[in-house]
Amino acid sequence: MMNKKVSIIVPAYNEEASLQALYESVCQLADTLPAYDVELLFVNDGSTDTTQDIITSLASKDHRVAFVQLSRNFGKEAAMLAGFDHAKGDCAVVIDADLQHPPRVIAEMLQWWEQGYEDVYARRRTRGKESWLRRRLTLLFYHILARSTRFNVLQNVGDFRLLDRKCIEALRQLRESERYTKGLYSWIGFRKKDVLFDQEDRRYGESHWSLLKLTAFAIEGITSFTTAPLRLATLLGFITGAGAIVYLIYTLVKAIIYGDPVAGYPTLICVMLFLGAVQLICLGIIGEYLGRVFNEAKHRPIYLVEDYHAAS
């Protein structure tokens, strides 16, 4: 009977400092899993350091190592899709290259997969070294997304997960260019199971996710899976209109009955600034969605491959 094949997908962007340690950790894991054939699939997302040289060296000495080299940096979301497109396993595990996701957890994921679960995701018990502000903003984002969508959004869960071939094929069908894969995992459904783990601190290199990039990613996630901001803009317009009518009635009553003079310039400026701000906010929300339509309408490929090496 042939062994089942497990593809471990590693998106990598300028991760030269951690690749050797990650490779050794995965090899130690593979030695404890004789019932599985392991494919270690690196996706080099346009790295500018020696990441590709290290990956090529590993592939030359280990037949289990495969790689996809993208033509430039397309982002982690596109890199993960490239991994799904090229993974050969009966299941695939997405794992970060910085070793914050311990490979040893994969063994437990495989146990649940064998019991029939098709999406075994790793839920963080602890988040390692992370600033208080970043942690609170992350939890706030998940809370907003969960309250505004019609399907269950898993909170405190990242990309570290095992996916059955059914899930991989489903994700491959979703070719939208503006991707938020964490939401797509929930959208496709299938039988899910969580595995708790303690996220480790980054051992090598520095994080490529600044607060600004995380904010942009959060906006991407919200606009990808809910139209709640558009409804909020509509609601804001109704509230502003109702407030204007109430204030108009109040001003007329005060002027006609009590003879109070109507404040001119200051009141006018305040109202204009307030209405202008509301209009700009609403236009910004509409612009976010219109920008997504613009990008999707181009039908450009999500990524381009410069080189591919399959595991033997």
Coordinates of N, CA and C in Angstrom, one line a residue, residues 19-132:
L19 N 15.6 29.6 6.8 CA 15.3 28.4 5.9 C 16.0 27.2 6.4
Q20 N 17.2 27.2 6.7 CA 18.0 26.0 7.1 C 17.4 25.4 8.4
A21 N 17.1 26.3 9.3 CA 16.5 25.8 10.6 C 15.1 25.2 10.3
L22 N 14.3 25.8 9.5 CA 13.0 25.2 9.1 C 13.2 23.9 8.4
Y23 N 14.1 23.8 7.5 CA 14.3 22.6 6.8 C 14.7 21.4 7.7
E24 N 15.5 21.7 8.7 CA 16.0 20.7 9.7 C 14.8 20.3 10.5
S25 N 13.9 21.2 10.9 CA 12.8 20.9 11.8 C 11.8 20.0 11.0
V26 N 11.6 20.3 9.7 CA 10.7 19.5 8.9 C 11.2 18.1 8.7
C27 N 12.6 18.0 8.5 CA 13.2 16.7 8.4 C 13.0 15.9 9.6
Q28 N 13.2 16.5 10.8 CA 13.0 15.8 12.0 C 11.6 15.3 12.2
L29 N 10.6 16.1 11.7 CA 9.2 15.7 11.8 C 9.0 14.5 10.8
A30 N 9.5 14.6 9.6 CA 9.3 13.6 8.6 C 9.9 12.2 9.1
D31 N 10.9 12.3 9.8 CA 11.5 11.0 10.4 C 10.6 10.3 11.3
T32 N 9.7 11.1 12.0 CA 8.7 10.5 12.9 C 7.4 10.1 12.3
L33 N 7.3 10.3 10.9 CA 6.1 10.0 10.2 C 6.4 9.0 9.1
P34 N 6.8 7.8 9.4 CA 7.2 6.9 8.3 C 6.0 6.5 7.4
A35 N 4.8 6.7 7.9 CA 3.6 6.3 7.1 C 3.2 7.3 6.0
Y36 N 4.0 8.4 5.9 CA 3.7 9.5 5.0 C 4.9 9.9 4.2
D37 N 4.7 10.2 2.9 CA 5.7 10.8 2.1 C 5.6 12.3 2.2
V38 N 6.6 13.0 2.5 CA 6.6 14.4 2.8 C 7.2 15.2 1.6
E39 N 6.4 16.2 1.1 CA 6.9 17.1 0.0 C 7.1 18.5 0.7
L40 N 8.3 19.0 0.7 CA 8.5 20.4 1.3 C 8.5 21.3 0.1
L41 N 7.4 22.1 -0.1 CA 7.3 23.0 -1.2 C 7.5 24.4 -0.8
F42 N 8.6 25.0 -1.2 CA 8.9 26.4 -1.0 C 8.3 27.3 -2.1
V43 N 7.7 28.4 -1.7 CA 7.3 29.3 -2.7 C 8.0 30.6 -2.5
N44 N 9.0 30.9 -3.3 CA 9.8 32.1 -3.2 C 9.1 33.3 -3.8
D45 N 8.6 34.2 -3.0 CA 7.8 35.3 -3.4 C 8.6 36.5 -3.8
G46 N 9.5 36.3 -4.8 CA 10.3 37.4 -5.3 C 11.3 38.0 -4.3
S47 N 12.0 37.1 -3.5 CA 12.9 37.5 -2.5 C 14.1 38.2 -3.2
T48 N 14.7 39.2 -2.5 CA 15.8 39.9 -3.0 C 17.1 39.5 -2.3
D49 N 17.1 38.6 -1.3 CA 18.3 38.1 -0.7 C 18.7 36.8 -1.3
T50 N 19.3 35.9 -0.5 CA 19.8 34.6 -1.0 C 18.8 33.5 -0.7
T51 N 17.5 33.9 -0.5 CA 16.5 32.8 -0.2 C 16.4 31.8 -1.3
Q52 N 16.4 32.2 -2.6 CA 16.3 31.3 -3.7 C 17.5 30.4 -3.8
D53 N 18.7 30.9 -3.6 CA 19.9 30.1 -3.6 C 19.9 29.0 -2.6
I54 N 19.4 29.3 -1.4 CA 19.3 28.3 -0.3 C 18.3 27.3 -0.7
I55 N 17.2 27.7 -1.2 CA 16.2 26.7 -1.6 C 16.7 25.8 -2.7
T56 N 17.4 26.4 -3.7 CA 17.9 25.6 -4.8 C 18.9 24.6 -4.2
S57 N 19.7 25.0 -3.3 CA 20.7 24.1 -2.7 C 20.0 22.9 -1.9
L58 N 19.0 23.2 -1.2 CA 18.3 22.2 -0.5 C 17.6 21.2 -1.5
A59 N 17.1 21.7 -2.6 CA 16.4 20.9 -3.5 C 17.4 20.0 -4.3
S60 N 18.7 20.4 -4.4 CA 19.7 19.6 -5.1 C 20.2 18.4 -4.3
K61 N 20.0 18.5 -3.0 CA 20.5 17.4 -2.1 C 19.4 16.6 -1.5
D62 N 18.1 17.1 -1.6 CA 17.0 16.3 -1.0 C 15.9 16.3 -2.0
H63 N 15.5 15.1 -2.4 CA 14.5 14.9 -3.4 C 13.1 15.3 -2.9
R64 N 12.9 15.5 -1.6 CA 11.6 15.8 -1.1 C 11.3 17.3 -1.2
V65 N 12.4 18.1 -1.6 CA 12.2 19.6 -1.6 C 11.8 20.0 -3.0
A66 N 10.7 20.8 -3.1 CA 10.3 21.3 -4.4 C 10.2 22.9 -4.2
F67 N 10.2 23.6 -5.3 CA 10.1 25.0 -5.1 C 9.4 25.6 -6.3
V68 N 8.7 26.7 -6.1 CA 8.1 27.6 -7.1 C 8.7 29.0 -6.9
Q69 N 9.4 29.5 -7.9 CA 10.0 30.8 -7.9 C 9.1 31.8 -8.7
L70 N 8.5 32.7 -8.0 CA 7.7 33.7 -8.6 C 8.6 34.8 -9.3
S71 N 8.0 35.4 -10.3 CA 8.8 36.4 -11.1 C 9.1 37.7 -10.3
R72 N 8.3 38.0 -9.3 CA 8.5 39.1 -8.5 C 7.7 38.9 -7.2
N73 N 7.7 39.9 -6.3 CA 6.9 39.8 -5.1 C 5.4 40.1 -5.4
F74 N 4.6 39.1 -5.3 CA 3.2 39.2 -5.5 C 2.4 39.3 -4.1
G75 N 3.0 39.0 -3.0 CA 2.4 39.0 -1.7 C 2.1 37.6 -1.3
K76 N 1.9 37.5 0.0 CA 1.8 36.1 0.6 C 0.5 35.4 0.1
E77 N -0.6 36.2 -0.1 CA -1.8 35.6 -0.5 C -1.6 34.9 -1.9
A78 N -1.0 35.5 -2.8 CA -0.7 35.0 -4.1 C 0.3 33.8 -4.0
A79 N 1.3 33.9 -3.1 CA 2.2 32.8 -2.9 C 1.6 31.6 -2.4
M80 N 0.6 31.7 -1.5 CA -0.1 30.6 -1.0 C -0.9 29.9 -2.1
L81 N -1.5 30.7 -3.0 CA -2.3 30.1 -4.1 C -1.3 29.4 -5.0
A82 N -0.1 29.9 -5.3 CA 0.8 29.2 -6.1 C 1.2 27.9 -5.4
G83 N 1.3 27.8 -4.1 CA 1.5 26.6 -3.4 C 0.4 25.6 -3.6
F84 N -0.9 26.1 -3.5 CA -2.0 25.2 -3.7 C -2.0 24.6 -5.1
D85 N -1.6 25.5 -6.1 CA -1.6 25.1 -7.5 C -0.6 24.0 -7.8
H86 N 0.5 24.0 -7.0 CA 1.6 23.1 -7.3 C 1.8 21.9 -6.3
A87 N 1.0 22.0 -5.2 CA 1.2 20.9 -4.2 C 0.6 19.6 -4.8
K88 N 1.4 18.5 -4.6 CA 1.0 17.2 -5.1 C 0.4 16.3 -4.0
G89 N 0.4 16.7 -2.8 CA 0.0 15.8 -1.7 C -1.5 15.5 -1.6
D90 N -1.8 14.5 -0.9 CA -3.2 14.2 -0.6 C -3.8 15.2 0.4
C91 N -2.9 15.8 1.1 CA -3.2 17.0 1.9 C -2.1 18.0 1.9
A92 N -2.3 19.2 2.3 CA -1.2 20.2 2.3 C -1.3 21.0 3.7
V93 N -0.1 21.3 4.1 CA 0.0 22.1 5.4 C 0.7 23.4 5.0
V94 N 0.0 24.6 5.3 CA 0.6 25.9 5.1 C 1.3 26.3 6.4
I95 N 2.6 26.7 6.3 CA 3.3 27.0 7.5 C 4.3 28.2 7.1
D96 N 4.5 29.1 8.1 CA 5.3 30.2 7.9 C 6.8 29.8 7.9
A97 N 7.7 30.6 7.3 CA 9.1 30.2 7.2 C 9.8 30.7 8.4
D98 N 9.3 31.5 9.3 CA 10.0 32.1 10.4 C 10.0 31.3 11.7
L99 N 9.4 30.1 11.6 CA 9.4 29.1 12.7 C 8.5 29.6 13.9
Q100 N 7.7 30.5 13.6 CA 6.6 30.9 14.6 C 5.6 29.8 14.7
H101 N 5.4 29.1 13.6 CA 4.6 27.9 13.5 C 5.4 26.6 13.7
P102 N 5.4 26.0 14.9 CA 6.3 24.8 15.1 C 5.8 23.6 14.3
P103 N 6.7 23.1 13.4 CA 6.3 21.9 12.6 C 5.8 20.7 13.4
R104 N 6.2 20.6 14.6 CA 5.8 19.4 15.4 C 4.3 19.3 15.5
V105 N 3.6 20.4 15.4 CA 2.1 20.4 15.5 C 1.5 19.7 14.3
I106 N 2.2 19.5 13.2 CA 1.7 18.9 12.0 C 1.3 17.4 12.3
A107 N 2.0 16.8 13.2 CA 1.7 15.4 13.6 C 0.3 15.3 14.2
E108 N 0.0 16.2 15.0 CA -1.4 16.2 15.6 C -2.4 16.5 14.6
M109 N -2.1 17.4 13.7 CA -3.0 17.7 12.6 C -3.3 16.5 11.7
L110 N -2.3 15.7 11.5 CA -2.5 14.5 10.6 C -3.4 13.5 11.3
Q111 N -3.3 13.4 12.7 CA -4.2 12.5 13.4 C -5.6 12.8 13.2
W112 N -6.0 14.1 13.3 CA -7.4 14.5 13.1 C -7.8 14.4 11.6
W113 N -6.8 14.6 10.7 CA -7.1 14.4 9.3 C -7.5 12.9 9.0
E114 N -6.8 12.0 9.6 CA -7.1 10.6 9.5 C -8.5 10.2 10.0
Q115 N -9.0 11.0 10.9 CA -10.3 10.8 11.5 C -11.4 11.4 10.7
G116 N -11.1 12.0 9.5 CA -12.1 12.5 8.6 C -12.2 14.0 8.5
Y117 N -11.5 14.8 9.3 CA -11.6 16.2 9.2 C -10.8 16.7 8.0
E118 N -11.4 17.7 7.3 CA -10.8 18.1 6.1 C -10.0 19.5 6.2
D119 N -10.3 20.2 7.2 CA -9.6 21.4 7.5 C -9.2 21.5 9.0
V120 N -8.0 21.2 9.2 CA -7.5 21.1 10.6 C -6.6 22.4 10.8
Y121 N -7.2 23.3 11.5 CA -6.5 24.6 11.7 C -5.9 24.8 13.1
A122 N -4.8 25.5 13.1 CA -4.1 25.7 14.4 C -4.6 27.0 15.0
R123 N -5.1 26.9 16.2 CA -5.6 28.1 16.9 C -4.6 28.5 18.0
R124 N -4.2 29.8 18.0 CA -3.2 30.2 18.9 C -3.7 30.2 20.4
R125 N -2.9 29.5 21.2 CA -3.2 29.6 22.7 C -2.5 30.9 23.2
T126 N -1.3 31.1 22.8 CA -0.6 32.4 23.1 C 0.0 32.9 21.8
R127 N 0.2 34.2 21.7 CA 0.7 34.8 20.5 C 2.1 35.2 20.5
G128 N 2.9 34.8 21.5 CA 4.3 35.1 21.6 C 4.5 36.6 21.8
K129 N 5.7 37.1 21.5 CA 6.0 38.5 21.7 C 5.3 39.3 20.7
E130 N 4.3 40.1 21.2 CA 3.5 40.9 20.3 C 3.1 42.1 21.1
S131 N 3.1 43.3 20.6 CA 2.8 44.5 21.3 C 1.3 44.5 21.7
W132 N 1.0 45.2 22.8 CA -0.4 45.2 23.3 C -1.3 45.8 22.2

